[in-house]
Coordinates of C-alpha atoms in Angstrom, one line a residue:
M18 CA -46.3 -10.1 -58.4
F19 CA -43.5 -9.6 -55.8
E20 CA -43.2 -5.8 -56.1
S21 CA -44.1 -5.3 -52.4
L22 CA -41.2 -7.6 -51.4
N23 CA -38.7 -6.2 -53.8
T24 CA -37.3 -3.6 -51.5
P25 CA -33.7 -2.6 -50.4
E26 CA -34.5 -3.9 -46.9
V27 CA -35.6 -7.3 -48.0
S28 CA -32.7 -7.6 -50.4
R29 CA -30.2 -6.9 -47.7
L30 CA -31.8 -9.3 -45.3
A31 CA -31.8 -12.0 -48.0
L32 CA -28.0 -11.5 -48.6
V33 CA -27.1 -11.6 -44.9
I34 CA -29.4 -14.5 -44.0
G35 CA -28.2 -16.4 -47.1
A36 CA -24.6 -15.9 -46.2
F37 CA -25.0 -17.2 -42.6
T38 CA -27.0 -20.2 -43.9
S39 CA -24.3 -21.0 -46.5
V40 CA -21.6 -21.0 -43.8
A41 CA -23.7 -23.1 -41.5
Y42 CA -24.3 -25.6 -44.3
K43 CA -20.6 -25.7 -45.2
N44 CA -19.7 -26.4 -41.6
I45 CA -22.2 -29.2 -41.2
Y46 CA -21.9 -31.0 -44.5
G47 CA -18.5 -29.8 -45.9
I48 CA -20.1 -28.6 -49.1
N49 CA -20.0 -25.1 -50.4
P50 CA -23.5 -24.4 -51.7
G51 CA -22.5 -22.2 -54.6
G52 CA -20.9 -19.5 -52.5
V53 CA -22.0 -17.3 -49.6
I54 CA -23.9 -14.8 -51.7
V55 CA -25.7 -17.3 -53.9
P56 CA -28.8 -18.1 -51.8
G57 CA -29.5 -14.4 -51.1
F58 CA -29.0 -13.4 -54.7
I59 CA -31.3 -16.2 -56.0
I60 CA -34.0 -14.8 -53.8
I61 CA -33.3 -11.2 -54.9
L62 CA -33.4 -12.1 -58.6
F63 CA -36.6 -14.1 -58.0
L64 CA -38.3 -11.0 -56.5
I65 CA -37.0 -8.9 -59.4
S66 CA -38.1 -11.4 -62.1
P67 CA -38.8 -15.1 -61.6
I68 CA -38.1 -15.9 -65.2
W69 CA -34.7 -14.1 -65.0
C70 CA -33.9 -16.0 -61.8
I71 CA -34.6 -19.3 -63.4
T72 CA -32.7 -18.4 -66.5
T73 CA -29.5 -17.5 -64.5
L74 CA -29.7 -20.8 -62.7
V75 CA -30.0 -22.7 -66.0
L76 CA -27.1 -20.7 -67.4
S77 CA -25.0 -22.0 -64.6
F78 CA -25.1 -25.4 -66.1
V79 CA -24.7 -24.1 -69.7
I80 CA -21.6 -22.1 -68.7
Y81 CA -20.1 -25.0 -66.8
F82 CA -20.6 -27.5 -69.7
I83 CA -19.1 -25.0 -72.2
Y84 CA -16.1 -24.5 -69.9
K85 CA -15.7 -28.3 -69.4
R86 CA -16.0 -29.1 -73.1
F87 CA -13.9 -26.4 -74.7
L88 CA -11.9 -24.3 -72.1
E89 CA -10.7 -26.5 -69.2
Q90 CA -7.0 -26.8 -68.8
T91 CA -4.9 -28.4 -66.1
S92 CA -2.3 -25.6 -66.2
Y93 CA -4.7 -23.0 -64.8
K94 CA -4.0 -21.2 -61.6
R95 CA -6.5 -21.8 -58.8
K96 CA -8.8 -18.9 -59.6
T97 CA -8.3 -18.7 -63.3
P98 CA -11.4 -20.8 -64.0
M99 CA -13.5 -18.2 -62.2
Y100 CA -12.2 -15.5 -64.6
V101 CA -12.9 -17.7 -67.6
L102 CA -16.4 -18.6 -66.4
S103 CA -17.0 -14.9 -65.6
F104 CA -16.1 -13.9 -69.2
L105 CA -18.5 -16.5 -70.5
S106 CA -21.3 -15.7 -68.0
L107 CA -21.1 -11.9 -68.6
G108 CA -21.4 -12.3 -72.3
V109 CA -24.2 -14.9 -72.5
A110 CA -26.2 -13.5 -69.6
N111 CA -26.0 -9.9 -70.9
L112 CA -27.4 -10.9 -74.3
I113 CA -30.3 -12.8 -72.7
A114 CA -30.9 -9.9 -70.2
L115 CA -31.1 -7.4 -73.2
L116 CA -33.6 -9.7 -74.9
Y117 CA -35.7 -10.0 -71.7
I118 CA -35.7 -6.2 -71.3
Q119 CA -36.9 -5.8 -74.8
L120 CA -39.7 -8.3 -74.2
G121 CA -40.7 -6.5 -70.9
W122 CA -39.7 -9.5 -68.8
L123 CA -37.0 -7.7 -67.0
V124 CA -36.5 -4.1 -65.7
D125 CA -33.5 -2.3 -67.0
S126 CA -31.6 -1.7 -63.8
L127 CA -28.3 -2.3 -62.2
D128 CA -29.8 -4.7 -59.6
S129 CA -31.4 -6.7 -62.5
L130 CA -28.0 -7.1 -64.2
S131 CA -26.5 -8.5 -61.0
G132 CA -27.6 -11.9 -62.2
T133 CA -25.1 -11.8 -65.1
L134 CA -22.2 -13.0 -62.8
L135 CA -24.2 -15.5 -60.7
P136 CA -23.9 -18.4 -63.3
A137 CA -20.1 -18.1 -63.1
V138 CA -20.1 -18.2 -59.3
I139 CA -22.3 -21.3 -59.3
A140 CA -20.4 -22.9 -62.2
F141 CA -17.1 -22.3 -60.4
T142 CA -18.3 -24.4 -57.4
F143 CA -19.2 -27.1 -59.9
T144 CA -15.5 -27.3 -60.9
K145 CA -14.5 -27.9 -57.2
Q146 CA -17.2 -30.3 -56.0
Q147 CA -19.7 -32.8 -57.2
I148 CA -22.5 -31.1 -59.1
N149 CA -25.4 -33.0 -57.4
K150 CA -24.1 -32.1 -54.0
V151 CA -23.7 -28.4 -54.9
V152 CA -27.2 -28.3 -56.4
K153 CA -28.7 -29.9 -53.3
G154 CA -26.8 -27.5 -51.1
I155 CA -28.0 -24.5 -53.1
A156 CA -31.6 -25.7 -53.0
L157 CA -31.6 -26.4 -49.3
T158 CA -29.9 -23.1 -48.3
T159 CA -32.0 -21.0 -50.6
L160 CA -35.2 -22.6 -49.3
F161 CA -34.1 -22.2 -45.7
T162 CA -33.0 -18.6 -46.4
A163 CA -36.4 -17.8 -47.9
F164 CA -38.2 -19.4 -44.9
I165 CA -36.3 -17.3 -42.4
L166 CA -36.6 -14.2 -44.5
F167 CA -40.3 -14.3 -45.0
A168 CA -40.9 -15.4 -41.5
T169 CA -39.0 -12.4 -40.3
Y170 CA -40.8 -10.2 -42.8
G171 CA -44.2 -11.4 -41.6
L172 CA -43.4 -11.3 -37.9
F173 CA -42.0 -7.8 -37.8
S174 CA -44.4 -6.2 -40.4
Y175 CA -47.6 -7.7 -39.2
L176 CA -47.0 -8.1 -35.5
F177 CA -44.8 -5.1 -34.9
D178 CA -45.9 -2.9 -37.8
L179 CA -42.3 -2.5 -39.0
D180 CA -42.0 -0.9 -42.5
F181 CA -39.7 -2.9 -44.8
D182 CA -40.0 -0.3 -47.6
T183 CA -38.5 2.8 -46.0
L184 CA -35.6 3.4 -48.4
K185 CA -37.1 2.8 -51.8
P186 CA -39.2 6.0 -51.8
L187 CA -36.0 7.8 -51.1
Y188 CA -34.5 6.7 -54.4
L189 CA -37.4 7.9 -56.5
G190 CA -36.5 10.9 -58.7
K191 CA -32.9 11.0 -57.5
E192 CA -29.7 10.5 -59.3
I193 CA -28.7 6.8 -58.8
I194 CA -25.9 4.7 -60.2
E195 CA -26.6 3.9 -63.9
F196 CA -24.4 2.7 -66.6
K197 CA -25.1 3.3 -70.3
Y198 CA -22.6 0.6 -71.2
P199 CA -22.4 -1.9 -68.3
F200 CA -21.2 -4.7 -70.6
I201 CA -18.1 -2.6 -71.5
H202 CA -17.4 -1.5 -67.9
F203 CA -17.6 -4.9 -66.4
Y204 CA -15.6 -6.6 -69.1
I205 CA -12.8 -4.1 -68.9
T206 CA -12.7 -4.5 -65.1
L207 CA -12.7 -8.3 -65.5
A208 CA -9.8 -8.1 -68.0
V209 CA -7.7 -5.8 -65.8
G210 CA -8.3 -8.0 -62.8
Y211 CA -7.4 -11.1 -64.7
L212 CA -4.1 -9.6 -65.9
I213 CA -3.2 -8.6 -62.4
Y214 CA -4.1 -12.1 -61.1
R215 CA -2.2 -13.7 -64.0
Y216 CA 1.1 -12.0 -63.4
K217 CA 0.9 -11.1 -59.7
D218 CA -1.3 -13.9 -58.3
I219 CA -3.5 -11.3 -56.6
R220 CA -7.3 -10.9 -56.9
P221 CA -7.6 -7.1 -56.7
G222 CA -10.9 -6.8 -54.8
G223 CA -13.5 -9.1 -56.2
Y224 CA -14.1 -9.6 -59.9
M225 CA -16.3 -6.9 -61.2
V226 CA -16.8 -4.3 -58.4
A227 CA -14.4 -1.6 -59.6
P228 CA -17.0 0.2 -61.8
I229 CA -19.2 0.8 -58.7
A230 CA -16.2 2.1 -56.8
A231 CA -15.3 4.4 -59.7
V232 CA -18.8 6.0 -59.8
L233 CA -18.8 6.6 -56.1
L234 CA -15.3 8.0 -56.0
I235 CA -15.8 10.7 -58.6
H236 CA -18.4 12.4 -56.5
P237 CA -17.1 14.0 -53.2
L238 CA -20.0 13.0 -50.9
T239 CA -20.2 9.4 -52.0
A240 CA -16.4 9.1 -52.1
I241 CA -16.3 10.0 -48.4
T242 CA -19.1 7.7 -47.4
F243 CA -17.7 4.8 -49.5
L244 CA -14.1 5.2 -48.3
L245 CA -15.2 5.6 -44.7
G246 CA -17.2 2.4 -45.0
C247 CA -14.2 0.5 -46.4
L248 CA -12.1 1.8 -43.5
I249 CA -14.6 1.0 -40.8
V250 CA -15.6 -2.4 -42.1
Y251 CA -11.9 -3.3 -42.7
T252 CA -10.8 -2.3 -39.2
I253 CA -13.6 -4.1 -37.4
T254 CA -13.2 -7.3 -39.6
Q255 CA -9.5 -7.4 -39.2
L256 CA -9.8 -6.9 -35.4
I257 CA -12.4 -9.7 -35.0
C258 CA -10.4 -12.0 -37.3
K259 CA -7.2 -11.4 -35.3
F260 CA -8.8 -12.5 -32.0
T261 CA -11.1 -15.2 -33.3
L262 CA -9.0 -16.7 -36.1
I263 CA -12.0 -16.4 -38.5
V264 CA -10.9 -17.2 -42.1
G265 CA -12.3 -18.1 -45.5
L266 CA -16.0 -18.1 -46.0
K267 CA -16.6 -17.0 -42.4
R268 CA -14.4 -13.9 -42.9
Y269 CA -16.3 -13.2 -46.1
T270 CA -19.6 -13.5 -44.4
L271 CA -18.5 -11.2 -41.5
A272 CA -17.4 -8.6 -44.0
L273 CA -20.7 -8.9 -45.8
F274 CA -22.6 -8.5 -42.5
L275 CA -20.6 -5.4 -41.4
S276 CA -20.9 -3.9 -44.9
T277 CA -24.6 -4.3 -44.8
I278 CA -24.9 -2.8 -41.4
Y279 CA -22.7 0.2 -42.4
V280 CA -24.6 1.0 -45.6
W281 CA -28.0 0.5 -43.9
I282 CA -27.2 2.8 -40.9
T283 CA -25.7 5.4 -43.1
E284 CA -28.7 5.6 -45.4
L285 CA -31.1 5.8 -42.5
L286 CA -29.1 8.6 -41.0
F287 CA -29.1 10.5 -44.2
L288 CA -32.9 9.8 -44.5
Y289 CA -33.4 11.1 -41.0
F290 CA -31.4 14.4 -41.4
D291 CA -31.8 15.1 -45.1
S292 CA -34.0 13.0 -47.3
T293 CA -32.8 14.7 -50.5
I294 CA -29.3 13.2 -50.4
L295 CA -28.3 9.6 -51.4
P296 CA -25.0 8.6 -49.6
F297 CA -24.4 5.8 -52.1
K298 CA -26.4 6.9 -55.1
G299 CA -29.0 4.3 -54.5
S300 CA -27.0 1.3 -55.4
N301 CA -27.4 -0.5 -52.1
I302 CA -26.6 -4.1 -53.0
Y303 CA -23.7 -3.4 -55.3
V304 CA -22.1 -1.0 -52.7
I305 CA -22.4 -3.7 -50.0
V306 CA -20.7 -6.3 -52.2
T307 CA -18.0 -3.8 -53.3
I308 CA -17.1 -2.9 -49.7
M309 CA -17.2 -6.5 -48.7
S310 CA -14.9 -7.6 -51.6
Y311 CA -12.3 -4.9 -51.0
V312 CA -12.2 -5.6 -47.3
N313 CA -12.0 -9.4 -47.7
D314 CA -9.3 -9.3 -50.4
T315 CA -7.3 -6.7 -48.5
I316 CA -7.1 -9.0 -45.5
L317 CA -6.6 -12.1 -47.7
Y318 CA -3.6 -10.6 -49.6
S319 CA -2.3 -8.5 -46.7
K320 CA 1.3 -9.7 -47.3
K321 CA 1.2 -8.5 -50.9
E322 CA 0.7 -5.1 -52.6
I323 CA -3.0 -5.5 -52.7
K324 CA -3.9 -1.9 -52.1
F325 CA -1.8 -0.7 -55.0
Y326 CA -3.5 -3.2 -57.4
I327 CA -6.9 -2.2 -56.1
F328 CA -5.9 1.4 -56.9
V329 CA -4.9 0.3 -60.4
T330 CA -8.2 -1.4 -61.1
V331 CA -10.2 1.5 -59.7
I332 CA -8.2 4.1 -61.8
A333 CA -8.8 2.0 -64.9
A334 CA -12.5 1.9 -64.1
I335 CA -12.7 5.6 -63.6
I336 CA -10.9 6.3 -66.9
D337 CA -13.2 3.8 -68.6
Y338 CA -16.3 5.4 -67.1
I339 CA -15.3 8.9 -68.1
L340 CA -14.4 7.9 -71.6
T341 CA -17.5 5.7 -72.3
E342 CA -20.1 7.7 -70.3
S343 CA -19.1 11.3 -70.5
L344 CA -16.9 11.8 -73.6
P345 CA -19.6 11.0 -76.2
E346 CA -21.9 13.6 -74.7
L347 CA -19.1 16.2 -74.7
L348 CA -18.2 15.5 -78.3
A349 CA -21.9 15.7 -79.3
S350 CA -22.2 19.1 -77.7

């Protein structure tokens, strides 16, 4: 139904518009509407599969009530609930996603599985603020994001004949990021990240982005484009934050915006000069979130050994990827 709108360009616009909308809502009303990526991701999931989008939103409440009933403790560190909720969300949402894939309600893709962490992100904000206020914020920011997104789409596509589906044909028939065992990869990354946070009080670059970095780093071309992106976005973000004193969600949004611009421009340049090469193996949304997460956490924990612990999580993800994805094939041959 929404196939024509389910494109990399629309997804990126949804993320960026949603982030700026969330920050504006937080500034005006003092309520975090689920997190800066939530409005954009809700729209992305809706375009992929409306039933999957609705399911992830319902799971937010389920995961939250399970946590409150059985797992809440007063001795937790500040971000420990997010790790607990992520473990729950990843397990429950993956099982439902597999069921939906078997029923034909969901396409088996990395972008589709992005919804497995969304319930944890939303549920985490429930632990910090009143649920009714968060739900209202999510609803308003998502609707406003959708309005701006589709107004932009209509204006530029119909009046200016701008193509919002330039990149998708580039991915067809090419080698893109795929995981045979995403459940294993993301759980191992989450576990390693939690251990580092538990003992060193550092979140080593997001919660579950290391597997994406691992796949990119084991290929020379994508390793260069990915590392260059991290360096460029980090340098610009740090410079802007230094002179404007941008912090918190605003810094997060700035890193997201710059990451989106970098990935978008890089892919368009490769498309212009050589349409046979994918600079990020086709995983546009995950690459943007990965660069953004590493940049934000590197600045946030700049006084700690954050780079070393990011390195540890990525090495663990690379070893995990090689063992689970490649070793069985080598043994079979």
